[in-house]
CSV table of C-alpha atoms in Angstrom, one decimal:
chain,number,residue,atom,x,y,z
X,495,UNK,CA,17.4,228.6,-50.2
X,496,UNK,CA,14.7,225.8,-50.8
X,497,UNK,CA,11.6,227.4,-52.3
X,498,UNK,CA,9.5,225.1,-49.9
X,499,UNK,CA,11.1,227.0,-46.9
X,500,UNK,CA,10.3,230.3,-48.0
X,501,UNK,CA,7.0,231.8,-45.7
X,502,UNK,CA,4.8,234.0,-47.6
X,503,UNK,CA,2.7,236.8,-45.5
X,504,UNK,CA,-1.0,237.0,-46.1
X,505,UNK,CA,-0.6,240.4,-47.7
X,506,UNK,CA,1.2,239.1,-50.6
X,507,UNK,CA,-1.4,236.4,-51.2
X,508,UNK,CA,-4.4,239.0,-50.9
X,509,UNK,CA,-2.5,241.3,-53.4
X,510,UNK,CA,-1.0,239.6,-56.3
X,511,UNK,CA,1.2,241.5,-58.6
X,512,UNK,CA,0.4,243.1,-61.8
X,513,UNK,CA,0.2,241.1,-64.9
X,514,UNK,CA,2.6,243.4,-66.4
X,515,UNK,CA,5.1,242.9,-63.9
X,516,UNK,CA,4.9,239.2,-63.9
X,517,UNK,CA,5.6,239.5,-67.6
X,518,UNK,CA,8.6,241.6,-67.2
X,519,UNK,CA,10.2,239.4,-64.7
X,520,UNK,CA,9.3,236.4,-66.7
X,521,UNK,CA,10.9,237.8,-69.9
X,522,UNK,CA,14.3,238.4,-67.5
X,523,UNK,CA,14.0,234.9,-66.2
X,524,UNK,CA,13.8,233.4,-69.7
X,525,UNK,CA,16.8,235.6,-70.6
X,526,UNK,CA,19.1,234.7,-67.9
X,527,UNK,CA,17.6,232.4,-65.6
X,528,UNK,CA,17.5,233.5,-61.6
X,529,UNK,CA,20.6,235.7,-62.2
X,530,UNK,CA,18.7,238.8,-62.0
X,531,UNK,CA,16.4,237.5,-59.3
X,532,UNK,CA,16.3,239.8,-56.2
X,533,UNK,CA,14.3,237.8,-53.6
X,534,UNK,CA,14.9,239.0,-49.9
X,535,UNK,CA,14.2,237.2,-46.9
X,536,UNK,CA,14.4,237.9,-43.0
X,537,UNK,CA,16.5,235.7,-40.6
X,538,UNK,CA,13.3,233.5,-40.4
X,539,UNK,CA,12.8,232.9,-43.8
X,540,UNK,CA,9.9,235.2,-44.3
X,541,UNK,CA,9.6,236.9,-47.8
X,542,UNK,CA,10.3,240.8,-47.5
X,543,UNK,CA,10.8,241.4,-51.3
X,544,UNK,CA,10.9,239.7,-54.5
X,545,UNK,CA,7.3,238.0,-54.7
X,546,UNK,CA,7.3,238.1,-58.6
X,547,UNK,CA,10.5,236.2,-58.7
X,548,UNK,CA,9.0,233.8,-56.0
X,549,UNK,CA,5.9,233.0,-58.2
X,550,UNK,CA,8.0,232.5,-61.2
X,551,UNK,CA,10.1,230.0,-59.4
X,552,UNK,CA,7.1,228.2,-58.3
X,553,UNK,CA,5.8,228.4,-61.9
X,554,UNK,CA,8.6,226.9,-63.3
X,555,UNK,CA,9.0,224.3,-60.4
X,556,UNK,CA,12.4,225.4,-59.1
X,557,UNK,CA,13.4,223.8,-55.8
X,558,UNK,CA,15.9,226.2,-54.8
X,559,UNK,CA,16.6,230.0,-55.3
X,560,UNK,CA,19.1,232.5,-54.7
X,561,UNK,CA,17.9,234.7,-51.5
X,562,UNK,CA,19.7,237.7,-49.6
X,563,UNK,CA,19.0,238.3,-46.0
X,564,UNK,CA,20.9,241.6,-45.2
X,565,UNK,CA,19.4,245.2,-46.3
X,566,UNK,CA,20.4,248.4,-45.3
X,567,UNK,CA,19.0,251.8,-46.0
X,568,UNK,CA,20.6,255.3,-45.7
X,569,UNK,CA,19.0,258.4,-44.0
X,570,UNK,CA,20.2,261.6,-46.1
X,571,UNK,CA,19.4,264.9,-47.3
X,572,UNK,CA,19.8,267.0,-50.3
X,573,UNK,CA,21.3,269.9,-48.3
X,574,UNK,CA,22.8,270.5,-44.9
X,575,UNK,CA,20.0,270.9,-42.3
X,576,UNK,CA,17.3,270.0,-45.1
X,577,UNK,CA,14.6,267.4,-44.9
X,578,UNK,CA,15.7,263.7,-44.4
X,579,UNK,CA,14.8,261.1,-46.9
X,580,UNK,CA,15.5,257.2,-47.0
X,581,UNK,CA,17.1,255.2,-49.9
X,582,UNK,CA,17.8,251.5,-50.0
X,583,UNK,CA,21.3,250.6,-50.8
X,584,UNK,CA,22.1,248.3,-53.7
X,585,UNK,CA,23.7,244.9,-52.6
X,586,UNK,CA,27.1,246.2,-53.9
X,587,UNK,CA,27.0,249.0,-51.3
X,588,UNK,CA,26.0,247.2,-48.1
X,589,UNK,CA,28.4,247.6,-45.2
X,590,UNK,CA,30.6,250.3,-47.5
X,591,UNK,CA,28.7,253.5,-46.8
X,592,UNK,CA,29.7,255.7,-44.2
X,593,UNK,CA,27.9,259.0,-42.4
X,594,UNK,CA,29.0,262.3,-44.5
X,595,UNK,CA,29.5,260.4,-47.7
X,596,UNK,CA,27.7,261.7,-51.0
X,597,UNK,CA,25.7,259.1,-53.0
X,598,UNK,CA,23.9,259.4,-56.3
X,599,UNK,CA,20.1,258.6,-55.9
X,600,UNK,CA,16.9,258.7,-58.0
X,601,UNK,CA,14.3,261.0,-56.8
X,602,UNK,CA,11.0,262.0,-58.1
X,603,UNK,CA,12.7,265.1,-59.8
X,604,UNK,CA,15.5,263.0,-61.4
X,605,UNK,CA,18.9,262.1,-60.1
X,606,UNK,CA,20.5,263.9,-57.2
X,607,UNK,CA,23.3,263.8,-54.9
X,608,UNK,CA,22.8,263.6,-51.1
X,609,UNK,CA,24.9,263.5,-48.2
X,610,UNK,CA,24.4,260.5,-45.8
X,611,UNK,CA,23.5,261.3,-42.2
X,612,UNK,CA,22.8,257.8,-41.1
X,613,UNK,CA,23.2,254.2,-42.3
X,614,UNK,CA,20.8,251.5,-40.8
X,615,UNK,CA,19.6,248.1,-41.1
X,616,UNK,CA,16.4,247.8,-43.1
X,617,UNK,CA,13.2,247.1,-40.9
X,618,UNK,CA,10.2,247.0,-42.8
X,619,UNK,CA,8.1,247.4,-39.6
X,620,UNK,CA,9.5,250.9,-38.9
X,621,UNK,CA,9.3,252.3,-42.3
X,622,UNK,CA,6.6,255.1,-42.6
X,623,UNK,CA,7.6,256.2,-46.2
X,624,UNK,CA,8.2,253.8,-49.2
X,625,UNK,CA,11.9,253.0,-49.6
X,626,UNK,CA,13.7,254.3,-53.0
X,627,UNK,CA,16.9,252.6,-53.9
X,628,UNK,CA,20.3,254.4,-54.1
X,629,UNK,CA,22.3,254.3,-57.2
X,630,UNK,CA,26.0,254.6,-56.5
X,631,UNK,CA,28.7,256.2,-54.5
X,632,UNK,CA,29.6,259.8,-55.9
X,633,UNK,CA,33.0,259.7,-57.5
X,634,UNK,CA,35.6,262.0,-55.6
X,635,UNK,CA,36.2,265.2,-57.5
X,636,UNK,CA,33.2,264.8,-59.5
X,637,UNK,CA,30.9,268.0,-60.1
X,638,UNK,CA,28.1,268.2,-57.8
């Protein structure tokens, strides 16, 4: 996508990323270019995620950047009837997860297995809690 076509919300402009975060992304950029970039836009071209990558693209005067548009989250619980939490699916799992499947996720208490109760399209306006990212599907036959 052309960098000039990406729309930036005022909240991003008002709250620039931490210097350490920019330096980490810049190190990744210098190592492998935009291969690791994760710039997410909505269907109108408004930036949803990846502001650091956007700023680096501007700094290095890139004219086009890789973007992705679709994001999905799962609603899942650690045990049957337990509290529901939300995790964002990594790009490789989008469209490939079903209700009832077990996924490996990162939680505040470490790596855990959860059972998927719902798969939804990501809508940042409806999110109440911060969304964490799922890691991978649980292998069939692997111990819980």
